Amino acid sequence: MTYETNLAAQQRFATAVMSGDFAIFDEVVAPDAVDHDPAPVQGPGPEGYKALFAEMRTAFPDLHVEVEHLTATEDELAFAYTISGTHLGDLMGHPATGKKVSYRGMQISRFADGKLVERWGSSDQLGMLAQLGLL
């Protein structure tokens, strides 16, 4: 696969996250995709990403992810990002605080045949919880 194919798949993934159209994950995530740093609610493959981002978009209906830096090879993309949103719904059993958050993260994604097959990543969840007053 080419850089352009992988970038297109990652952009479709971002569209799913931002729009809430989680059926897109079936198009761009391999059924046996492995996330080496999964969230507590996240299982494997497309269904895992649906569960993760359903929780995130419930907690932060105005969820926004801004890519700050991107680099790529033929089969991998690495990027730094900032997540922002307003806590208006339940998050990990915590009711909405109404507070705004902004926190950073990084991710490396490996692709095969135009689909995400492996992911490594980290975001500042401790910073997010501190901003919400949930520590």
JSON list of C-alpha atoms in Angstrom, two decimals, residues 19-65:
[
{"chain": "A", "resi": 19, "resn": "SER", "atom": "CA", "xyz": [-19.01, 12.67, 12.89]},
{"chain": "A", "resi": 20, "resn": "GLY", "atom": "CA", "xyz": [-20.11, 9.71, 15.00]},
{"chain": "A", "resi": 21, "resn": "ASP", "atom": "CA", "xyz": [-20.62, 7.61, 11.85]},
{"chain": "A", "resi": 22, "resn": "PHE", "atom": "CA", "xyz": [-18.99, 4.54, 13.39]},
{"chain": "A", "resi": 23, "resn": "ALA", "atom": "CA", "xyz": [-19.91, 2.24, 10.47]},
{"chain": "A", "resi": 24, "resn": "ILE", "atom": "CA", "xyz": [-16.83, 3.75, 8.80]},
{"chain": "A", "resi": 25, "resn": "PHE", "atom": "CA", "xyz": [-14.66, 1.76, 11.22]},
{"chain": "A", "resi": 26, "resn": "ASP", "atom": "CA", "xyz": [-15.80, -1.41, 9.41]},
{"chain": "A", "resi": 27, "resn": "GLU", "atom": "CA", "xyz": [-14.29, 0.01, 6.21]},
{"chain": "A", "resi": 28, "resn": "VAL", "atom": "CA", "xyz": [-10.91, 1.11, 7.59]},
{"chain": "A", "resi": 29, "resn": "VAL", "atom": "CA", "xyz": [-10.12, -1.20, 10.55]},
{"chain": "A", "resi": 30, "resn": "ALA", "atom": "CA", "xyz": [-9.20, -4.86, 10.01]},
{"chain": "A", "resi": 31, "resn": "PRO", "atom": "CA", "xyz": [-11.43, -7.31, 11.92]},
{"chain": "A", "resi": 32, "resn": "ASP", "atom": "CA", "xyz": [-8.42, -8.61, 13.85]},
{"chain": "A", "resi": 33, "resn": "ALA", "atom": "CA", "xyz": [-6.75, -5.22, 14.39]},
{"chain": "A", "resi": 34, "resn": "VAL", "atom": "CA", "xyz": [-4.71, -5.01, 17.58]},
{"chain": "A", "resi": 35, "resn": "ASP", "atom": "CA", "xyz": [-4.56, -1.91, 19.76]},
{"chain": "A", "resi": 36, "resn": "HIS", "atom": "CA", "xyz": [-1.53, -2.19, 22.03]},
{"chain": "A", "resi": 37, "resn": "ASP", "atom": "CA", "xyz": [-2.87, 0.58, 24.30]},
{"chain": "A", "resi": 38, "resn": "PRO", "atom": "CA", "xyz": [-6.64, 0.00, 24.43]},
{"chain": "A", "resi": 39, "resn": "ALA", "atom": "CA", "xyz": [-9.05, 2.04, 26.53]},
{"chain": "A", "resi": 40, "resn": "PRO", "atom": "CA", "xyz": [-10.90, 0.20, 29.33]},
{"chain": "A", "resi": 41, "resn": "VAL", "atom": "CA", "xyz": [-14.11, -0.14, 27.23]},
{"chain": "A", "resi": 42, "resn": "GLN", "atom": "CA", "xyz": [-12.26, -1.12, 24.05]},
{"chain": "A", "resi": 43, "resn": "GLY", "atom": "CA", "xyz": [-12.24, -4.61, 22.58]},
{"chain": "A", "resi": 44, "resn": "PRO", "atom": "CA", "xyz": [-10.49, -5.71, 19.37]},
{"chain": "A", "resi": 45, "resn": "GLY", "atom": "CA", "xyz": [-11.15, -4.63, 15.80]},
{"chain": "A", "resi": 46, "resn": "PRO", "atom": "CA", "xyz": [-13.77, -2.18, 14.53]},
{"chain": "A", "resi": 47, "resn": "GLU", "atom": "CA", "xyz": [-16.18, -2.98, 17.38]},
{"chain": "A", "resi": 48, "resn": "GLY", "atom": "CA", "xyz": [-13.58, -1.88, 19.91]},
{"chain": "A", "resi": 49, "resn": "TYR", "atom": "CA", "xyz": [-13.21, 1.50, 18.27]},
{"chain": "A", "resi": 50, "resn": "LYS", "atom": "CA", "xyz": [-17.00, 1.84, 18.10]},
{"chain": "A", "resi": 51, "resn": "ALA", "atom": "CA", "xyz": [-17.23, 1.26, 21.86]},
{"chain": "A", "resi": 52, "resn": "LEU", "atom": "CA", "xyz": [-14.37, 3.63, 22.65]},
{"chain": "A", "resi": 53, "resn": "PHE", "atom": "CA", "xyz": [-15.59, 6.52, 20.55]},
{"chain": "A", "resi": 54, "resn": "ALA", "atom": "CA", "xyz": [-19.25, 6.00, 21.52]},
{"chain": "A", "resi": 55, "resn": "GLU", "atom": "CA", "xyz": [-18.17, 6.64, 25.12]},
{"chain": "A", "resi": 56, "resn": "MET", "atom": "CA", "xyz": [-16.00, 9.59, 24.12]},
{"chain": "A", "resi": 57, "resn": "ARG", "atom": "CA", "xyz": [-18.71, 11.23, 22.00]},
{"chain": "A", "resi": 58, "resn": "THR", "atom": "CA", "xyz": [-21.30, 10.67, 24.75]},
{"chain": "A", "resi": 59, "resn": "ALA", "atom": "CA", "xyz": [-18.99, 12.36, 27.26]},
{"chain": "A", "resi": 60, "resn": "PHE", "atom": "CA", "xyz": [-17.84, 15.04, 24.80]},
{"chain": "A", "resi": 61, "resn": "PRO", "atom": "CA", "xyz": [-20.51, 15.63, 22.11]},
{"chain": "A", "resi": 62, "resn": "ASP", "atom": "CA", "xyz": [-18.36, 18.41, 20.63]},
{"chain": "A", "resi": 63, "resn": "LEU", "atom": "CA", "xyz": [-15.27, 16.16, 20.54]},
{"chain": "A", "resi": 64, "resn": "HIS", "atom": "CA", "xyz": [-12.60, 17.51, 18.23]},
{"chain": "A", "resi": 65, "resn": "VAL", "atom": "CA", "xyz": [-9.23, 16.01, 17.29]}
]
